[in-house]
Amino acid sequence: MITIACVLKSGGIYDASWVEKLKNGVSRNMKRPHKFICLSDVEVPCERVPLLHDWPGWWSKLELFRPGAIPNDTLYLDLDTVIAGNLDDVATLDDDFAMLQNFNNPEMVGSGVMWFGKVPHKVYEKFSKQPQAYIEHYAREAKGSYLGDQAFVWDAMGRDVPFLTDKLSGVYSYKKHCHNRLLPDTRIVCFHGEPRPTQVKTDWMAAHWG
Protein backbone atom coordinates (compact mmCIF):
# COMPACT_ATOMS: atom_id res chain seq x y z
CA MET A 1 0.00 0.00 0.00
CA ILE A 2 1.21 3.49 -0.86
CA THR A 3 1.53 6.02 1.96
CA ILE A 4 1.04 9.74 1.42
CA ALA A 5 2.80 11.87 4.04
CA CYS A 6 2.98 15.53 5.01
CA VAL A 7 4.58 17.45 7.88
CA LEU A 8 2.98 20.09 10.10
CA LYS A 9 5.23 21.90 12.57
CA SER A 10 3.28 24.28 14.80
CA GLY A 11 4.16 27.94 15.10
CA GLY A 12 4.18 28.85 11.41
CA ILE A 13 1.57 29.90 8.87
CA TYR A 14 0.15 26.38 8.53
CA ASP A 15 -2.37 24.63 10.77
CA ALA A 16 -4.43 21.45 10.70
CA SER A 17 -6.82 22.88 8.10
CA TRP A 18 -4.01 22.68 5.52
CA VAL A 19 -3.55 19.00 6.33
CA GLU A 20 -7.27 18.41 5.80
CA LYS A 21 -7.29 20.19 2.42
CA LEU A 22 -4.29 18.20 1.21
CA LYS A 23 -5.81 14.96 2.48
CA ASN A 24 -9.08 15.75 0.66
CA GLY A 25 -7.20 16.46 -2.56
CA VAL A 26 -5.40 13.14 -2.36
CA SER A 27 -8.64 11.27 -1.59
CA ARG A 28 -10.35 12.76 -4.63
CA ASN A 29 -7.51 11.81 -6.94
CA MET A 30 -6.20 8.48 -5.68
CA LYS A 31 -8.46 5.46 -6.04
CA ARG A 32 -5.70 2.98 -5.27
CA PRO A 33 -5.66 1.90 -1.60
CA HIS A 34 -3.45 4.28 0.34
CA LYS A 35 -2.80 5.65 3.80
CA PHE A 36 -2.47 9.36 4.60
CA ILE A 37 -0.28 10.37 7.56
CA CYS A 38 1.11 13.57 9.00
CA LEU A 39 4.25 14.06 11.08
CA SER A 40 3.23 16.75 13.55
CA ASP A 41 3.47 18.14 17.07
CA VAL A 42 -0.27 19.02 17.14
CA GLU A 43 -3.49 17.13 16.52
CA VAL A 44 -4.33 16.61 12.84
CA PRO A 45 -7.34 15.16 10.94
CA CYS A 46 -5.54 11.95 9.98
CA GLU A 47 -3.11 9.43 11.44
CA ARG A 48 -0.44 11.41 13.30
CA VAL A 49 3.20 10.45 13.67
CA PRO A 50 4.62 12.57 16.52
CA LEU A 51 7.58 14.79 15.78
CA LEU A 52 10.38 13.95 18.20
CA HIS A 53 12.47 17.09 17.77
CA ASP A 54 11.81 20.81 17.97
CA TRP A 55 13.54 21.54 14.70
CA PRO A 56 12.23 24.81 13.25
CA GLY A 57 10.10 25.22 10.16
CA TRP A 58 11.05 23.17 7.13
CA TRP A 59 13.82 21.41 9.05
CA SER A 60 11.14 19.25 10.65
CA LYS A 61 10.84 17.52 7.27
CA LEU A 62 14.10 15.76 8.05
CA GLU A 63 12.19 13.61 10.53
CA LEU A 64 10.76 11.85 7.46
CA PHE A 65 14.18 10.20 7.23
CA ARG A 66 14.03 9.01 10.86
CA PRO A 67 13.90 5.22 11.26
CA GLY A 68 10.31 4.17 11.87
CA ALA A 69 8.72 7.50 10.96
CA ILE A 70 7.41 6.49 7.53
CA PRO A 71 7.36 3.19 5.63
CA ASN A 72 8.95 2.47 2.30
CA ASP A 73 6.82 3.46 -0.73
CA THR A 74 5.81 6.85 0.63
CA LEU A 75 5.07 9.99 -1.38
CA TYR A 76 5.74 13.17 0.61
CA LEU A 77 3.86 16.39 -0.22
CA ASP A 78 4.34 19.90 1.18
CA LEU A 79 1.20 21.35 2.76
CA ASP A 80 0.98 24.08 0.10
CA THR A 81 0.52 21.48 -2.64
CA VAL A 82 -2.65 21.26 -4.72
CA ILE A 83 -3.66 17.89 -6.16
CA ALA A 84 -5.40 18.37 -9.51
CA GLY A 85 -5.12 14.97 -11.21
CA ASN A 86 -4.95 11.23 -10.69
CA LEU A 87 -2.12 9.93 -8.50
CA ASP A 88 -2.65 6.18 -8.91
CA ASP A 89 0.47 5.54 -10.97
CA VAL A 90 2.67 6.78 -8.12
CA ALA A 91 2.73 3.07 -7.32
CA THR A 92 4.79 2.44 -10.47
CA LEU A 93 7.75 4.52 -9.24
CA ASP A 94 10.74 2.25 -8.79
CA ASP A 95 13.48 4.57 -7.49
CA ASP A 96 14.75 4.15 -3.95
CA PHE A 97 14.52 7.92 -3.48
CA ALA A 98 13.66 10.87 -5.70
CA MET A 99 13.07 14.62 -5.28
CA LEU A 100 11.68 17.45 -7.34
CA GLN A 101 13.90 19.21 -9.80
CA ASN A 102 14.26 22.65 -8.26
CA PHE A 103 11.99 25.05 -10.12
CA ASN A 104 14.31 28.03 -9.59
CA ASN A 105 17.64 26.24 -10.03
CA PRO A 106 17.23 23.18 -12.30
CA GLU A 107 20.69 21.89 -11.44
CA MET A 108 19.60 21.00 -7.91
CA VAL A 109 16.66 19.46 -6.09
CA GLY A 110 13.56 20.69 -4.32
CA SER A 111 11.93 19.03 -1.32
CA GLY A 112 8.27 19.98 -1.90
CA VAL A 113 7.55 16.50 -3.28
CA MET A 114 9.70 13.47 -2.46
CA TRP A 115 9.42 9.76 -3.16
CA PHE A 116 10.70 7.23 -0.62
CA GLY A 117 10.97 3.79 -2.21
CA LYS A 118 13.46 2.97 0.52
CA VAL A 119 13.88 5.56 3.26
CA PRO A 120 17.53 6.77 3.32
CA HIS A 121 18.00 6.92 7.10
CA LYS A 122 21.54 8.24 6.69
CA VAL A 123 20.10 11.72 6.08
CA TYR A 124 18.49 11.80 9.53
CA GLU A 125 21.48 10.18 11.19
CA LYS A 126 23.81 12.84 9.83
CA PHE A 127 21.57 15.81 10.61
CA SER A 128 20.56 14.71 14.11
CA LYS A 129 24.18 14.67 15.28
CA GLN A 130 24.55 18.46 15.01
CA PRO A 131 21.30 19.99 13.76
CA GLN A 132 22.02 23.58 14.82
CA ALA A 133 25.36 23.62 13.02
CA TYR A 134 23.73 22.43 9.79
CA ILE A 135 20.84 24.89 10.12
CA GLU A 136 23.28 27.75 10.50
CA HIS A 137 25.51 26.52 7.68
CA TYR A 138 22.71 26.19 5.14
CA ALA A 139 21.45 29.66 6.01
CA ARG A 140 24.87 31.35 6.03
CA GLU A 141 26.14 29.66 2.88
CA ALA A 142 22.91 30.09 0.94
CA LYS A 143 23.36 31.24 -2.64
CA GLY A 144 20.31 31.42 -4.90
CA SER A 145 18.23 28.30 -4.25
CA TYR A 146 21.03 26.47 -2.44
CA LEU A 147 19.66 26.65 1.08
CA GLY A 148 17.57 24.89 3.66
CA ASP A 149 16.53 21.29 4.04
CA GLN A 150 16.65 20.54 0.32
CA ALA A 151 20.32 21.52 0.06
CA PHE A 152 21.18 19.47 3.14
CA VAL A 153 19.42 16.37 1.78
CA TRP A 154 21.10 16.82 -1.60
CA ASP A 155 24.53 16.97 0.03
CA ALA A 156 23.79 14.10 2.44
CA MET A 157 22.82 11.95 -0.54
CA GLY A 158 26.09 12.78 -2.30
CA ARG A 159 24.22 14.97 -4.80
CA ASP A 160 23.11 11.78 -6.47
CA VAL A 161 19.32 12.04 -6.43
CA PRO A 162 17.00 11.27 -9.37
CA PHE A 163 14.53 13.99 -10.29
CA LEU A 164 10.99 12.91 -9.49
CA THR A 165 9.77 15.19 -12.25
CA ASP A 166 11.57 12.92 -14.76
CA LYS A 167 9.62 9.93 -13.46
CA LEU A 168 6.18 11.37 -12.73
CA SER A 169 4.49 13.58 -15.31
CA GLY A 170 2.20 16.48 -14.55
CA VAL A 171 4.12 17.97 -11.61
CA TYR A 172 4.25 21.73 -12.06
CA SER A 173 5.07 25.01 -10.33
CA TYR A 174 2.25 27.48 -9.84
CA LYS A 175 4.59 30.41 -10.47
CA LYS A 176 6.18 29.02 -13.60
CA HIS A 177 3.45 26.95 -15.23
CA CYS A 178 -0.10 27.37 -13.93
CA HIS A 179 -1.40 30.79 -12.82
CA ASN A 180 -4.90 31.16 -14.30
CA ARG A 181 -5.02 27.81 -16.07
CA LEU A 182 -3.83 24.26 -15.63
CA LEU A 183 -1.86 22.40 -18.26
CA PRO A 184 -3.85 19.41 -19.58
CA ASP A 185 -1.77 16.77 -17.78
CA THR A 186 -1.48 18.59 -14.44
CA ARG A 187 -1.74 16.38 -11.38
CA ILE A 188 0.38 18.19 -8.75
CA VAL A 189 0.77 21.97 -8.40
CA CYS A 190 3.63 23.08 -6.15
CA PHE A 191 3.46 26.44 -4.39
CA HIS A 192 6.96 27.49 -3.33
CA GLY A 193 6.87 30.80 -1.49
CA GLU A 194 4.20 33.34 -2.28
CA PRO A 195 1.50 33.37 -3.37
CA ARG A 196 0.09 30.62 -1.19
CA PRO A 197 -2.99 28.62 -2.22
CA THR A 198 -5.07 30.79 0.12
CA GLN A 199 -4.13 33.85 -1.96
CA VAL A 200 -5.15 32.43 -5.35
CA LYS A 201 -8.75 32.97 -6.45
CA THR A 202 -9.26 31.00 -9.66
CA ASP A 203 -11.87 28.49 -10.81
CA TRP A 204 -9.34 25.66 -10.89
CA MET A 205 -8.22 26.43 -7.34
CA ALA A 206 -11.79 26.37 -6.10
CA ALA A 207 -12.29 23.01 -7.79
CA HIS A 208 -9.15 21.30 -6.52
CA TRP A 209 -8.27 22.76 -3.10
CA GLY A 210 -10.58 22.44 -0.18
CSV table of C-alpha atoms in Angstrom, one decimal:
chain,number,residue,atom,x,y,z
A,1,MET,CA,0.0,0.0,0.0
A,2,ILE,CA,1.2,3.5,-0.9
A,3,THR,CA,1.5,6.0,2.0
A,4,ILE,CA,1.0,9.7,1.4
A,5,ALA,CA,2.8,11.9,4.0
A,6,CYS,CA,3.0,15.5,5.0
A,7,VAL,CA,4.6,17.4,7.9
A,8,LEU,CA,3.0,20.1,10.1
A,9,LYS,CA,5.2,21.9,12.6
A,10,SER,CA,3.3,24.3,14.8
A,11,GLY,CA,4.2,27.9,15.1
A,12,GLY,CA,4.2,28.9,11.4
A,13,ILE,CA,1.6,29.9,8.9
A,14,TYR,CA,0.2,26.4,8.5
A,15,ASP,CA,-2.4,24.6,10.8
A,16,ALA,CA,-4.4,21.5,10.7
A,17,SER,CA,-6.8,22.9,8.1
A,18,TRP,CA,-4.0,22.7,5.5
A,19,VAL,CA,-3.5,19.0,6.3
A,20,GLU,CA,-7.3,18.4,5.8
A,21,LYS,CA,-7.3,20.2,2.4
A,22,LEU,CA,-4.3,18.2,1.2
A,23,LYS,CA,-5.8,15.0,2.5
A,24,ASN,CA,-9.1,15.8,0.7
A,25,GLY,CA,-7.2,16.5,-2.6
A,26,VAL,CA,-5.4,13.1,-2.4
A,27,SER,CA,-8.6,11.3,-1.6
A,28,ARG,CA,-10.3,12.8,-4.6
A,29,ASN,CA,-7.5,11.8,-6.9
A,30,MET,CA,-6.2,8.5,-5.7
A,31,LYS,CA,-8.5,5.5,-6.0
A,32,ARG,CA,-5.7,3.0,-5.3
A,33,PRO,CA,-5.7,1.9,-1.6
A,34,HIS,CA,-3.4,4.3,0.3
A,35,LYS,CA,-2.8,5.7,3.8
A,36,PHE,CA,-2.5,9.4,4.6
A,37,ILE,CA,-0.3,10.4,7.6
A,38,CYS,CA,1.1,13.6,9.0
A,39,LEU,CA,4.2,14.1,11.1
A,40,SER,CA,3.2,16.7,13.5
A,41,ASP,CA,3.5,18.1,17.1
A,42,VAL,CA,-0.3,19.0,17.1
A,43,GLU,CA,-3.5,17.1,16.5
A,44,VAL,CA,-4.3,16.6,12.8
A,45,PRO,CA,-7.3,15.2,10.9
A,46,CYS,CA,-5.5,11.9,10.0
A,47,GLU,CA,-3.1,9.4,11.4
A,48,ARG,CA,-0.4,11.4,13.3
A,49,VAL,CA,3.2,10.5,13.7
A,50,PRO,CA,4.6,12.6,16.5
A,51,LEU,CA,7.6,14.8,15.8
A,52,LEU,CA,10.4,14.0,18.2
A,53,HIS,CA,12.5,17.1,17.8
A,54,ASP,CA,11.8,20.8,18.0
A,55,TRP,CA,13.5,21.5,14.7
A,56,PRO,CA,12.2,24.8,13.2
A,57,GLY,CA,10.1,25.2,10.2
A,58,TRP,CA,11.1,23.2,7.1
A,59,TRP,CA,13.8,21.4,9.1
A,60,SER,CA,11.1,19.3,10.7
A,61,LYS,CA,10.8,17.5,7.3
A,62,LEU,CA,14.1,15.8,8.1
A,63,GLU,CA,12.2,13.6,10.5
A,64,LEU,CA,10.8,11.9,7.5
A,65,PHE,CA,14.2,10.2,7.2
A,66,ARG,CA,14.0,9.0,10.9
A,67,PRO,CA,13.9,5.2,11.3
A,68,GLY,CA,10.3,4.2,11.9
A,69,ALA,CA,8.7,7.5,11.0
A,70,ILE,CA,7.4,6.5,7.5
A,71,PRO,CA,7.4,3.2,5.6
A,72,ASN,CA,8.9,2.5,2.3
A,73,ASP,CA,6.8,3.5,-0.7
A,74,THR,CA,5.8,6.9,0.6
A,75,LEU,CA,5.1,10.0,-1.4
A,76,TYR,CA,5.7,13.2,0.6
A,77,LEU,CA,3.9,16.4,-0.2
A,78,ASP,CA,4.3,19.9,1.2
A,79,LEU,CA,1.2,21.4,2.8
A,80,ASP,CA,1.0,24.1,0.1
A,81,THR,CA,0.5,21.5,-2.6
A,82,VAL,CA,-2.7,21.3,-4.7
A,83,ILE,CA,-3.7,17.9,-6.2
A,84,ALA,CA,-5.4,18.4,-9.5
A,85,GLY,CA,-5.1,15.0,-11.2
A,86,ASN,CA,-4.9,11.2,-10.7
A,87,LEU,CA,-2.1,9.9,-8.5
A,88,ASP,CA,-2.6,6.2,-8.9
A,89,ASP,CA,0.5,5.5,-11.0
A,90,VAL,CA,2.7,6.8,-8.1
A,91,ALA,CA,2.7,3.1,-7.3
A,92,THR,CA,4.8,2.4,-10.5
A,93,LEU,CA,7.8,4.5,-9.2
A,94,ASP,CA,10.7,2.2,-8.8
A,95,ASP,CA,13.5,4.6,-7.5
A,96,ASP,CA,14.7,4.1,-3.9
A,97,PHE,CA,14.5,7.9,-3.5
A,98,ALA,CA,13.7,10.9,-5.7
A,99,MET,CA,13.1,14.6,-5.3
A,100,LEU,CA,11.7,17.5,-7.3
A,101,GLN,CA,13.9,19.2,-9.8
A,102,ASN,CA,14.3,22.7,-8.3
A,103,PHE,CA,12.0,25.1,-10.1
A,104,ASN,CA,14.3,28.0,-9.6
A,105,ASN,CA,17.6,26.2,-10.0
A,106,PRO,CA,17.2,23.2,-12.3
A,107,GLU,CA,20.7,21.9,-11.4
A,108,MET,CA,19.6,21.0,-7.9
A,109,VAL,CA,16.7,19.5,-6.1
A,110,GLY,CA,13.6,20.7,-4.3
A,111,SER,CA,11.9,19.0,-1.3
A,112,GLY,CA,8.3,20.0,-1.9
A,113,VAL,CA,7.6,16.5,-3.3
A,114,MET,CA,9.7,13.5,-2.5
A,115,TRP,CA,9.4,9.8,-3.2
A,116,PHE,CA,10.7,7.2,-0.6
A,117,GLY,CA,11.0,3.8,-2.2
A,118,LYS,CA,13.5,3.0,0.5
A,119,VAL,CA,13.9,5.6,3.3
A,120,PRO,CA,17.5,6.8,3.3
A,121,HIS,CA,18.0,6.9,7.1
A,122,LYS,CA,21.5,8.2,6.7
A,123,VAL,CA,20.1,11.7,6.1
A,124,TYR,CA,18.5,11.8,9.5
A,125,GLU,CA,21.5,10.2,11.2
A,126,LYS,CA,23.8,12.8,9.8
A,127,PHE,CA,21.6,15.8,10.6
A,128,SER,CA,20.6,14.7,14.1
A,129,LYS,CA,24.2,14.7,15.3
A,130,GLN,CA,24.6,18.5,15.0
A,131,PRO,CA,21.3,20.0,13.8
A,132,GLN,CA,22.0,23.6,14.8
A,133,ALA,CA,25.4,23.6,13.0
A,134,TYR,CA,23.7,22.4,9.8
A,135,ILE,CA,20.8,24.9,10.1
A,136,GLU,CA,23.3,27.8,10.5
A,137,HIS,CA,25.5,26.5,7.7
A,138,TYR,CA,22.7,26.2,5.1
A,139,ALA,CA,21.5,29.7,6.0
A,140,ARG,CA,24.9,31.3,6.0
A,141,GLU,CA,26.1,29.7,2.9
A,142,ALA,CA,22.9,30.1,0.9
A,143,LYS,CA,23.4,31.2,-2.6
A,144,GLY,CA,20.3,31.4,-4.9
A,145,SER,CA,18.2,28.3,-4.2
A,146,TYR,CA,21.0,26.5,-2.4
A,147,LEU,CA,19.7,26.7,1.1
A,148,GLY,CA,17.6,24.9,3.7
A,149,ASP,CA,16.5,21.3,4.0
A,150,GLN,CA,16.6,20.5,0.3
A,151,ALA,CA,20.3,21.5,0.1
A,152,PHE,CA,21.2,19.5,3.1
A,153,VAL,CA,19.4,16.4,1.8
A,154,TRP,CA,21.1,16.8,-1.6
A,155,ASP,CA,24.5,17.0,0.0
A,156,ALA,CA,23.8,14.1,2.4
A,157,MET,CA,22.8,11.9,-0.5
A,158,GLY,CA,26.1,12.8,-2.3
A,159,ARG,CA,24.2,15.0,-4.8
A,160,ASP,CA,23.1,11.8,-6.5
A,161,VAL,CA,19.3,12.0,-6.4
A,162,PRO,CA,17.0,11.3,-9.4
A,163,PHE,CA,14.5,14.0,-10.3
A,164,LEU,CA,11.0,12.9,-9.5
A,165,THR,CA,9.8,15.2,-12.3
A,166,ASP,CA,11.6,12.9,-14.8
A,167,LYS,CA,9.6,9.9,-13.5
A,168,LEU,CA,6.2,11.4,-12.7
A,169,SER,CA,4.5,13.6,-15.3
A,170,GLY,CA,2.2,16.5,-14.5
A,171,VAL,CA,4.1,18.0,-11.6
A,172,TYR,CA,4.3,21.7,-12.1
A,173,SER,CA,5.1,25.0,-10.3
A,174,TYR,CA,2.3,27.5,-9.8
A,175,LYS,CA,4.6,30.4,-10.5
A,176,LYS,CA,6.2,29.0,-13.6
A,177,HIS,CA,3.5,26.9,-15.2
A,178,CYS,CA,-0.1,27.4,-13.9
A,179,HIS,CA,-1.4,30.8,-12.8
A,180,ASN,CA,-4.9,31.2,-14.3
A,181,ARG,CA,-5.0,27.8,-16.1
A,182,LEU,CA,-3.8,24.3,-15.6
A,183,LEU,CA,-1.9,22.4,-18.3
A,184,PRO,CA,-3.9,19.4,-19.6
A,185,ASP,CA,-1.8,16.8,-17.8
A,186,THR,CA,-1.5,18.6,-14.4
A,187,ARG,CA,-1.7,16.4,-11.4
A,188,ILE,CA,0.4,18.2,-8.8
A,189,VAL,CA,0.8,22.0,-8.4
A,190,CYS,CA,3.6,23.1,-6.2
A,191,PHE,CA,3.5,26.4,-4.4
A,192,HIS,CA,7.0,27.5,-3.3
A,193,GLY,CA,6.9,30.8,-1.5
A,194,GLU,CA,4.2,33.3,-2.3
A,195,PRO,CA,1.5,33.4,-3.4
A,196,ARG,CA,0.1,30.6,-1.2
A,197,PRO,CA,-3.0,28.6,-2.2
A,198,THR,CA,-5.1,30.8,0.1
A,199,GLN,CA,-4.1,33.9,-2.0
A,200,VAL,CA,-5.1,32.4,-5.4
A,201,LYS,CA,-8.8,33.0,-6.4
A,202,THR,CA,-9.3,31.0,-9.7
A,203,ASP,CA,-11.9,28.5,-10.8
A,204,TRP,CA,-9.3,25.7,-10.9
A,205,MET,CA,-8.2,26.4,-7.3
A,206,ALA,CA,-11.8,26.4,-6.1
A,207,ALA,CA,-12.3,23.0,-7.8
A,208,HIS,CA,-9.2,21.3,-6.5
A,209,TRP,CA,-8.3,22.8,-3.1
A,210,GLY,CA,-10.6,22.4,-0.2
